[in-house]
Short mmCIF file of C-alpha atoms in Angstrom, two decimals:
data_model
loop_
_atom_site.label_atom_id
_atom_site.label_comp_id
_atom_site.label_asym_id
_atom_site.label_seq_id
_atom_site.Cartn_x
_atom_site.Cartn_y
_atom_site.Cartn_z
CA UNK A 29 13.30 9.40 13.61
CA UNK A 30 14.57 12.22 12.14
CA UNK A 31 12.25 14.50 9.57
CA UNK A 32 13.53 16.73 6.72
CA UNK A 33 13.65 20.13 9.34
CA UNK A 34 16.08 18.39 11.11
CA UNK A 35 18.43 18.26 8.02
CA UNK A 36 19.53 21.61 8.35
CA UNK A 37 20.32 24.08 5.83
CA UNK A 38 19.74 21.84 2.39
CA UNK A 39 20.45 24.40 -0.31
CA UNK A 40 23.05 23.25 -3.07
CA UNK A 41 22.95 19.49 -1.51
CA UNK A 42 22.62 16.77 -3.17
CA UNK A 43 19.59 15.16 -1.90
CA UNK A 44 18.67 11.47 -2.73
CA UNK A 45 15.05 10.80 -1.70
CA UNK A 46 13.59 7.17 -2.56
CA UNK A 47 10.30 7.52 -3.55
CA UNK A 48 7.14 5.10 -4.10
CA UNK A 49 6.10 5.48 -7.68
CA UNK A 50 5.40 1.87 -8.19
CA UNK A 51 2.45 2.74 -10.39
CA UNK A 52 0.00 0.66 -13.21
CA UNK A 53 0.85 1.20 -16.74
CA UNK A 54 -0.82 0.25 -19.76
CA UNK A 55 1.58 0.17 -21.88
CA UNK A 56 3.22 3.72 -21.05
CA UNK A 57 0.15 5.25 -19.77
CA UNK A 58 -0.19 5.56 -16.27
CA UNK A 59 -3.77 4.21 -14.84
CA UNK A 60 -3.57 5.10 -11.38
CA UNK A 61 -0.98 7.99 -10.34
CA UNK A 62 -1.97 8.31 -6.61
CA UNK A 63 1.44 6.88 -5.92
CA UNK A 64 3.29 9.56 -7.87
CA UNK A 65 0.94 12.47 -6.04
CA UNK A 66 1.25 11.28 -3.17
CA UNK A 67 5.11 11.82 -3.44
CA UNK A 68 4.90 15.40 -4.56
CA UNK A 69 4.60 17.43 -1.16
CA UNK A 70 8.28 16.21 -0.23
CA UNK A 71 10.00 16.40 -3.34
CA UNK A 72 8.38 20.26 -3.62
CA UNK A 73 9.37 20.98 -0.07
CA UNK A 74 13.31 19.61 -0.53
CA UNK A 75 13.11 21.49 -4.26
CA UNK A 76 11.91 24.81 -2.46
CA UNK A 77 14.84 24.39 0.15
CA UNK A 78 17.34 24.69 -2.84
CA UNK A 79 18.28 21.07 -3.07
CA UNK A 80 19.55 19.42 -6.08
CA UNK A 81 17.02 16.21 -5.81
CA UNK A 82 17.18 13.16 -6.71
CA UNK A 83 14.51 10.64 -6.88
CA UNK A 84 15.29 6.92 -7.06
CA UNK A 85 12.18 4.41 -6.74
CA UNK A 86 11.10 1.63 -8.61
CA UNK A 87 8.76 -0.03 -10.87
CA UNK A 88 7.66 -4.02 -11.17
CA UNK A 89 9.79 -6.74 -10.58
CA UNK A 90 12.63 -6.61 -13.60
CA UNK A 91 14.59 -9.24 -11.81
CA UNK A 92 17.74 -6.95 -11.47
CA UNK A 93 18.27 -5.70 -15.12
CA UNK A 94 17.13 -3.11 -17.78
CA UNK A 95 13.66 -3.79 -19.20
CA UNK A 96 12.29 -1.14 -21.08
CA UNK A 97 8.32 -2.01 -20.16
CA UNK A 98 9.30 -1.25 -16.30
CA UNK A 99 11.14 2.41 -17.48
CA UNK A 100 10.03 4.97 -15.10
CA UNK A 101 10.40 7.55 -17.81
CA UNK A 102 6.17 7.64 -17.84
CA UNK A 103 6.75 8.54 -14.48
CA UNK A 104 8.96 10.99 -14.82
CA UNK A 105 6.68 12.75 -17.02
CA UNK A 106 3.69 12.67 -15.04
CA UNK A 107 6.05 13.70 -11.81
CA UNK A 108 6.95 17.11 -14.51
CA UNK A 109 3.11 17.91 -14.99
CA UNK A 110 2.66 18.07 -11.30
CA UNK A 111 5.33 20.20 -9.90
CA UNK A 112 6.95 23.76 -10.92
CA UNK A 113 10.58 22.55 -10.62
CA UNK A 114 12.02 21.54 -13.62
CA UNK A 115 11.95 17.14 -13.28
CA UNK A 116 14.94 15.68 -15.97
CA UNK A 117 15.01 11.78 -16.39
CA UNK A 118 17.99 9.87 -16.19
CA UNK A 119 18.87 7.10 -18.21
CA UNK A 120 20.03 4.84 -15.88
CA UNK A 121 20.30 4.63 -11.83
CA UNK A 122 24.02 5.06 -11.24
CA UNK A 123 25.81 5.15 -14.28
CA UNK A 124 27.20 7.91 -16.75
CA UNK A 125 23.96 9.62 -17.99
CA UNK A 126 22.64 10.02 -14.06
CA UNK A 127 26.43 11.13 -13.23
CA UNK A 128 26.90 13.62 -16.03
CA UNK A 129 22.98 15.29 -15.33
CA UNK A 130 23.58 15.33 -11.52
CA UNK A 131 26.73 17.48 -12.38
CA UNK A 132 24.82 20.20 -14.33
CA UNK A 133 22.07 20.60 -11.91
CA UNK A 134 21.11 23.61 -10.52
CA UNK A 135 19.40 24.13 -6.71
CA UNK A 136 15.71 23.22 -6.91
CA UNK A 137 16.32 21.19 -9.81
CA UNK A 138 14.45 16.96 -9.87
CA UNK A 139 16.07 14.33 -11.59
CA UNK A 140 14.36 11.03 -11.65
CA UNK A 141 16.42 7.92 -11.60
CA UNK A 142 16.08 5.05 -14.08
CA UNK A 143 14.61 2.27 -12.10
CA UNK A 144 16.54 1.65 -9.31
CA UNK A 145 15.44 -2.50 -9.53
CA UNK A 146 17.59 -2.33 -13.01
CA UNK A 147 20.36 -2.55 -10.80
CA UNK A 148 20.82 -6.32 -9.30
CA UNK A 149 22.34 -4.54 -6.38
CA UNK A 150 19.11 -3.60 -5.04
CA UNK A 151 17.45 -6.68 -3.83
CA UNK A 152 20.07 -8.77 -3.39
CA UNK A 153 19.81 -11.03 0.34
CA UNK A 154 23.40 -10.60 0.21
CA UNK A 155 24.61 -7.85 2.31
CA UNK A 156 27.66 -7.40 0.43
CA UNK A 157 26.02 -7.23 -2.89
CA UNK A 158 23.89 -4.95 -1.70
CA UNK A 159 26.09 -2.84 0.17
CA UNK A 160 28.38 -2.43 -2.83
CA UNK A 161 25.14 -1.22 -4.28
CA UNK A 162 24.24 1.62 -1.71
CA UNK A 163 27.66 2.60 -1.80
CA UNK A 164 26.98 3.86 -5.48
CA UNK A 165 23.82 5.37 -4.35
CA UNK A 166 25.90 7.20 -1.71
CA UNK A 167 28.54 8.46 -3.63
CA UNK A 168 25.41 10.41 -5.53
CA UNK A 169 23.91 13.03 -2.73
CA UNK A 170 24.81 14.36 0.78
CA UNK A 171 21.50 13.26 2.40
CA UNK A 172 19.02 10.66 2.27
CA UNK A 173 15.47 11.24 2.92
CA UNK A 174 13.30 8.20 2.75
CA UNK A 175 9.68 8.88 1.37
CA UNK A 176 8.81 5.52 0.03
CA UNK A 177 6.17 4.27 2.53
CA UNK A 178 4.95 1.14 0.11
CA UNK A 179 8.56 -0.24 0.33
CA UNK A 180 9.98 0.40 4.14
CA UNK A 181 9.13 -3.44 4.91
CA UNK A 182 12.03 -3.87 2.67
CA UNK A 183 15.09 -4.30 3.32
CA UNK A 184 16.84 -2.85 -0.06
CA UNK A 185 19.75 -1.03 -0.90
CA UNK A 186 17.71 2.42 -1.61
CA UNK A 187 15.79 1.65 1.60
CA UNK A 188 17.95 0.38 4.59
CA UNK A 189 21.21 0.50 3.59
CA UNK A 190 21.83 3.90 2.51
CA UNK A 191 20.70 4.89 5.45
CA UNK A 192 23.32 3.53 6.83
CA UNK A 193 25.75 5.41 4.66
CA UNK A 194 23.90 8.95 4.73
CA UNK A 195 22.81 11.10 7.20
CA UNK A 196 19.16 10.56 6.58
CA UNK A 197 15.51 11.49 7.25
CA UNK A 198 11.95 10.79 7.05
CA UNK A 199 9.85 12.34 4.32
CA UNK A 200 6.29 14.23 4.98
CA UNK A 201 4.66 11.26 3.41
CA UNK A 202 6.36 8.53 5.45
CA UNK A 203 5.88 10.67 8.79
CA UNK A 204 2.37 10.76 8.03
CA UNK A 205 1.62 7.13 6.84
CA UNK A 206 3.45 6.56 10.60
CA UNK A 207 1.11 8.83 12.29
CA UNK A 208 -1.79 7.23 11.32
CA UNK A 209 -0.69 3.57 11.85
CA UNK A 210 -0.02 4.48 14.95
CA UNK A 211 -3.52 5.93 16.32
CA UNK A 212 -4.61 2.37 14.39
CA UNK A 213 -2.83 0.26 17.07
CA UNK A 214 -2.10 2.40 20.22
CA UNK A 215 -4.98 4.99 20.64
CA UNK A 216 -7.69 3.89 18.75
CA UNK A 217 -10.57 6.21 19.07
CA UNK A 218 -14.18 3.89 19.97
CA UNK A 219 -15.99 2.56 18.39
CA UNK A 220 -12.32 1.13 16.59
CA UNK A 221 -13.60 -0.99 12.94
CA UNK A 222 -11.70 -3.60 11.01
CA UNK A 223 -13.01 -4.09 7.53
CA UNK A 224 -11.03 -7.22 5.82
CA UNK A 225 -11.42 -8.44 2.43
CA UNK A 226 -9.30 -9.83 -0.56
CA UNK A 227 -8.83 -12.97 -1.73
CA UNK A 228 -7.48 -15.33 0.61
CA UNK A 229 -7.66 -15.59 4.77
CA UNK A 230 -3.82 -16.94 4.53
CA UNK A 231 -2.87 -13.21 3.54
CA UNK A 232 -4.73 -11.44 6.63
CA UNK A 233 -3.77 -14.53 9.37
CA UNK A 234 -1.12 -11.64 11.19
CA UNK A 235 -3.56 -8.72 11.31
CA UNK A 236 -6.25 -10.56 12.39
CA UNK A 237 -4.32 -12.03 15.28
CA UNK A 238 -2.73 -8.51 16.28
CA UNK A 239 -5.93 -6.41 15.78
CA UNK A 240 -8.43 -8.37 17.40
CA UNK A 241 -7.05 -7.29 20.86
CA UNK A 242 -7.73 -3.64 19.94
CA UNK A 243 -11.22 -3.70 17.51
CA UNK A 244 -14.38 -3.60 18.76
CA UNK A 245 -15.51 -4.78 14.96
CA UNK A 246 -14.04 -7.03 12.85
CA UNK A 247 -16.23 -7.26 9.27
CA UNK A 248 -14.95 -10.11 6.57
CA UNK A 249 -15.47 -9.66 3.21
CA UNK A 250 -13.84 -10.51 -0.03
CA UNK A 251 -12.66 -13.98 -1.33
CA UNK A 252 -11.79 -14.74 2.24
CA UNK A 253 -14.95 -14.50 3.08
CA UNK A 254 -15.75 -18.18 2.09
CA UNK A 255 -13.42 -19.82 4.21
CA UNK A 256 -14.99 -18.37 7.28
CA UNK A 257 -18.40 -19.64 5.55
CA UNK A 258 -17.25 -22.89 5.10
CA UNK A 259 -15.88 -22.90 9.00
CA UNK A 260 -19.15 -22.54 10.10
CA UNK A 261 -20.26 -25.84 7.85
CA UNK A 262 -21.97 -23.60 5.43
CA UNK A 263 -22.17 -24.81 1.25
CA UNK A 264 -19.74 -21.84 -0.81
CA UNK A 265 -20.33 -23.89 -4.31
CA UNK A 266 -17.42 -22.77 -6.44
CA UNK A 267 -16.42 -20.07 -4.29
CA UNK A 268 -12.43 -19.26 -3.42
CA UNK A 269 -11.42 -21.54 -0.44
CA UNK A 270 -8.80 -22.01 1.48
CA UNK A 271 -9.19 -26.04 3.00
CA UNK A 272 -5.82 -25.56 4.93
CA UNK A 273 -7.05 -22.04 7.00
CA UNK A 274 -10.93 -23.48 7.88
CA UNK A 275 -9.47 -24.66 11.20
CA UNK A 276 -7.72 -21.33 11.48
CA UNK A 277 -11.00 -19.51 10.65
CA UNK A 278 -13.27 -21.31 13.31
CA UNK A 279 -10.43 -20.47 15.82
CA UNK A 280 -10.72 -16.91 15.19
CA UNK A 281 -14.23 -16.89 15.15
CA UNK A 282 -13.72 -18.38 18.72
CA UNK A 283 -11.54 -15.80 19.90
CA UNK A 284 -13.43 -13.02 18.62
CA UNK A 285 -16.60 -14.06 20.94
CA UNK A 286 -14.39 -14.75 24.15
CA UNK A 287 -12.68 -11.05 23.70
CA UNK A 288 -16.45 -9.67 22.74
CA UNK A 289 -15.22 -8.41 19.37
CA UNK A 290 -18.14 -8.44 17.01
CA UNK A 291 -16.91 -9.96 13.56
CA UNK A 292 -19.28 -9.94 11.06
CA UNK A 293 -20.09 -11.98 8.17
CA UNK A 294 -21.94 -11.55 4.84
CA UNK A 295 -25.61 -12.32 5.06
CA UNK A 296 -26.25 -12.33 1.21
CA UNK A 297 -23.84 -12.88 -1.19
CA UNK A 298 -23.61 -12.05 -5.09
CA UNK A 299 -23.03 -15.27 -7.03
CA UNK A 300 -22.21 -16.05 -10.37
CA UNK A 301 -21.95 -20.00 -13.03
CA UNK A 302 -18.49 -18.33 -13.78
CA UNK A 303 -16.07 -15.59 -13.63
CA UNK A 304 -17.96 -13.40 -15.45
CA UNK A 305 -19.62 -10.04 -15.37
CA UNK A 306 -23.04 -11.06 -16.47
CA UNK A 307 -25.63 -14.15 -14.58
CA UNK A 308 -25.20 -12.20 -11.40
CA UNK A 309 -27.74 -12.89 -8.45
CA UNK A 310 -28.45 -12.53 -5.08
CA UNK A 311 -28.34 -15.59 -2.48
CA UNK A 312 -28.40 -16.12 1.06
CA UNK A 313 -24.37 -16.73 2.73
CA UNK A 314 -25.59 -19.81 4.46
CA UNK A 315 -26.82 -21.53 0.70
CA UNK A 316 -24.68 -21.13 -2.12
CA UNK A 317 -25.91 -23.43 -4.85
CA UNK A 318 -22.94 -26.13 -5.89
CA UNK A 319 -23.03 -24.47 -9.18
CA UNK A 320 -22.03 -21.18 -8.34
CA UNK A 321 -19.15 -18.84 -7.40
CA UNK A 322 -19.75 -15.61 -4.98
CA UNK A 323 -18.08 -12.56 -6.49
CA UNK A 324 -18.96 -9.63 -3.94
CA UNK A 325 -21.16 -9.21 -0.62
CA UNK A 326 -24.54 -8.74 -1.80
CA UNK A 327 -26.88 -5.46 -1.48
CA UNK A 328 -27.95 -6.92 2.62
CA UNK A 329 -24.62 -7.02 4.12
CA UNK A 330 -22.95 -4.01 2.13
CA UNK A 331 -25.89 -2.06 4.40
CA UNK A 332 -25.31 -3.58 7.23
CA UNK A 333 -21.37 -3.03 6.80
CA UNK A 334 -21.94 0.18 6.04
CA UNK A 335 -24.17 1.10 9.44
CA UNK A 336 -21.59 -0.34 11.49
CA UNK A 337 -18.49 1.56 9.55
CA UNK A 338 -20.25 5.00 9.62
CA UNK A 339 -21.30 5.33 13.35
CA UNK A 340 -17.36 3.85 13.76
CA UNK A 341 -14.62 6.70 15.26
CA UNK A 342 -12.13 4.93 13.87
CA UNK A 343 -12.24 2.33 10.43
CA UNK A 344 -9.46 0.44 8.90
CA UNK A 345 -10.03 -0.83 5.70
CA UNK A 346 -7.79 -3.40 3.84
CA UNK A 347 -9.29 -5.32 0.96
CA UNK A 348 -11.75 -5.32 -1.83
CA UNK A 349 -15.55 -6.66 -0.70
CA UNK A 350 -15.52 -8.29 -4.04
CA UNK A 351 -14.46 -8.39 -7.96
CA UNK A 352 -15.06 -4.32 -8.19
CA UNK A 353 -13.35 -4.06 -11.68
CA UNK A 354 -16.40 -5.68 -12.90
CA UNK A 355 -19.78 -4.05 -12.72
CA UNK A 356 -21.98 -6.61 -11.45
CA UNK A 357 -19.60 -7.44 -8.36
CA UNK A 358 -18.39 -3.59 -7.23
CA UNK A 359 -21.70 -2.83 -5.13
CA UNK A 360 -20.28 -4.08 -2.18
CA UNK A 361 -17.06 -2.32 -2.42
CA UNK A 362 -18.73 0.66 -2.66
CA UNK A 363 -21.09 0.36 -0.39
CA UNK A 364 -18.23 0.12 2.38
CA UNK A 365 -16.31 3.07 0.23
CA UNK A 366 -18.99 5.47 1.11
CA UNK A 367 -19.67 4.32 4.31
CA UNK A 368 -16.00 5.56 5.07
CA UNK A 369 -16.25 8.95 3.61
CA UNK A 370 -19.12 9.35 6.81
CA UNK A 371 -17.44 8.56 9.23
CA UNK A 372 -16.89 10.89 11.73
CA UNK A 373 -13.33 10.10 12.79
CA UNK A 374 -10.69 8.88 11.26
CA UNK A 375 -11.23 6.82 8.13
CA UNK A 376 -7.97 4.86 7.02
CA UNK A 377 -7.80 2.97 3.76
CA UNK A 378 -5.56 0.49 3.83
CA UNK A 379 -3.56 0.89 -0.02
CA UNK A 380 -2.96 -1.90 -2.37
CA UNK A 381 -6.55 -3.04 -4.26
CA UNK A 382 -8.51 -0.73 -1.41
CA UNK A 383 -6.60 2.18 -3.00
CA UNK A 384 -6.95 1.73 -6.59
CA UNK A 385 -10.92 0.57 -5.80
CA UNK A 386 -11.81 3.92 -4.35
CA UNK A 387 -10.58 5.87 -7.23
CA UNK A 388 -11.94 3.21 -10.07
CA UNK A 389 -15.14 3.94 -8.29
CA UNK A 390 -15.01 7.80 -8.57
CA UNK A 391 -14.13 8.40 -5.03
CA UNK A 392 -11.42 11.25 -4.61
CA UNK A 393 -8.47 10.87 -2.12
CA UNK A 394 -9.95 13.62 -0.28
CA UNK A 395 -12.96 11.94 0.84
CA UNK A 396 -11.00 9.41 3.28
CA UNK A 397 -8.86 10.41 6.67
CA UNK A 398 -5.84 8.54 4.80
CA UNK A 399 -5.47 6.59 2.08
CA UNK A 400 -2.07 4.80 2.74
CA UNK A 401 0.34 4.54 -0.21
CA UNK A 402 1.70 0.59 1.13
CA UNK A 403 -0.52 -2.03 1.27
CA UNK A 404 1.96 -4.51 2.41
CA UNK A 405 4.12 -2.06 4.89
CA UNK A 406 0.82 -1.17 6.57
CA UNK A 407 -0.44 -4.73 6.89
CA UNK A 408 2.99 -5.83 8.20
CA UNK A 409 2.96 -2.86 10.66
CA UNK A 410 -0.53 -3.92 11.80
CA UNK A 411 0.59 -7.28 12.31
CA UNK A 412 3.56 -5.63 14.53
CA UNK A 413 6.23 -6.85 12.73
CA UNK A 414 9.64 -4.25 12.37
CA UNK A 415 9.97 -2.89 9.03
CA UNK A 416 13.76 -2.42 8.35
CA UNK A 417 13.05 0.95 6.48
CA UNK A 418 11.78 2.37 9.44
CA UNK A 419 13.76 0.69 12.10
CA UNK A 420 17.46 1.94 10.34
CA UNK A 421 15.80 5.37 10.51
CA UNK A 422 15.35 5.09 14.63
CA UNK A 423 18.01 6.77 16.65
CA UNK A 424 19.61 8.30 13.62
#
């Protein structure tokens, strides 16, 4: 794949980058801008060449029309506190107000796009529809640099199709995400550590199968955790389960012994009467009173996760050990949180709920190897499935 050097000389060019700024609001404020940071370096480094940029990306799910709570104009903002180039906001994603600001911009100038998912163009399955779509996009810029690494298991008109209809690139942050996935599943330094959790096994069924040829540990925490539990004919009480994966569970329990993978379970477990962050105690994994839902891993197993994940070379984490936005239940979460931040080696957290756990917990990006900006593009590319972002950008 091509990277941005290989665009040649980009002053006065139009360059449309698609970004990942998929960030929490709260009404307009921002909660979490690691997304928007983590875009930064690229759109500096195409600003500095003397482009005129252009940043389409997207926000929610607005099912392919304006909605004003989805507006990336918060984003915008925040994008113009981060960076010296001047960052305008336009109005919409192809239309008059984007056309008429692209026309007065100077070199090193940003313009944001309105959301690019305002346009039904954008995630249509029909090709056609789409393509109609990218053509728009096209007739925008000169190049296309793709920089969105939480959306390139997409396949979207502002991912894979104008790619198609631009001579295009990879962005810094998309090379890197790359990079790293790729020391995760073809030159793993030893000891290589899996750390799963999240809610359901059902989510995790395609890593597990791909990365238990290559991890030497394989630690299960989370929601998911009670399935596993329950495969070994142990009581979870109220506890998530998933009836229709126990089978599944016991089989990869079986395979992890025969390839002498050591996947480890919760000994303790943090329980709770309800959903609440209050009646928390301590119980062991194999008894979990009928009355009673486990919320997080309990004090135990966090240790023991976290011996295993510091004297690791290599960790992958991917998942929440339990309910962290709640006090009682965030102990084991953080216990494996700064058990990463010691390793010596690469530490890789994983994005989605792993991401925006860290830095609830006062962790700073800086204190991990990688935190990745796609949860679900760097589960998929674990699993080894082809992400049509990246595989239209192959050969080009």
């Amino acid at each position: 794949m091509k990277t941005i050097s290989d665009l040649g000389d980009l002053r006065g060019k139009r360059v449309l980058v698609r970004s990942d700024l998929n960030v929490p609001l709260d009404g307009t404020t921002i909660t979490d801008d690691g997304r928007v940071r983590a875009s930064v370096p690229t759109i500096v480094q195409l600003a500095d060449a003397g482009a005129q940029v252009l940043v389409v990306a997207h926000l929610g799910r607005p099912e392919g029309k304006p909605d004003a709570k989805y507006s990336l104009e918060p984003v915008a903002t925040r994008l113009g506190e981060l960076i010296e180039p001047q960052v305008y906001f336009a109005k919409d994603t192809v239309g008059e107000d984007a056309k008429n600001q692209i026309a007065s911009l100077a070199n090193g100038d940003v313009l944001v796009l309105e959301n690019v998912r305002f346009n039904a163009g954008e995630t249509s399955k029909d090709d056609a529809v789409r393509g109609k779509f990218a053509d728009e996009l096209a007739e925008l810029a000169d190049v296309f640099v793709s920089d969105g690494f939480g959306v390139v298991h997409r396949k979207q008109a502002s991912v894979y199709d104008i790619a198609t209809r631009l001579p295009a690139a990879v962005g810094g942050l998309v090379e890197a995400e790359v990079k790293v996935l790729k020391r995760l599943t073809e030159s793993p330094e030893r000891p290589y550590t899996v750390v799963l959790g999240g809610s359901k096994v059902s989510d995790k069924l395609g890593v597990i199968d791909n990365l238990l040829d290559k991890a030497d540990n394989l630690l299960i925490g989370g929601g998911m955790v009670f399935t596993f539990l329950k495969a070994q004919g142990h009581e979870v009480g109220k506890s998530l389960l998933e009836e229709d994966q126990l089978d599944i569970a016991r089989d990869y329990i079986a395979q992890a012994e025969a390839k002498g993978v050591k996947l480890v379970l919760p000994t303790d477990i943090v329980v709770a009467p309800e959903f609440k962050d209050a009646n928390a105690s301590t119980v062991a994994a194999d008894s979990i009173p009928a009355d009673q839902l486990g919320l997080d891993i309990g004090p135990d197993s966090g240790a023991a996760f976290a011996a295993l994940i510091a004297s690791s070379r290599t960790v992958f984490w991917n998942g929440p050990m339990g309910v962290f936005e709640m006090s009682s239940f965030e102990a084991g979460t953080r216990a494996v949180a700064q058990a990463l931040t010691e390793v010596d080696g690469l530490s890789v957290v994983g994005g989605g709920d792993s991401a925006a756990a860290v830095r609830q917990l006062g962790f700073e990006d800086s204190d991990f190897g990688h935190i990745s900006t796609g949860g679900g593009a760097s589960l998929e590319y674990l699993e080894g499935k082809t992400l049509p972002g990246l595989d239209i950008l192959e050969g080009k």
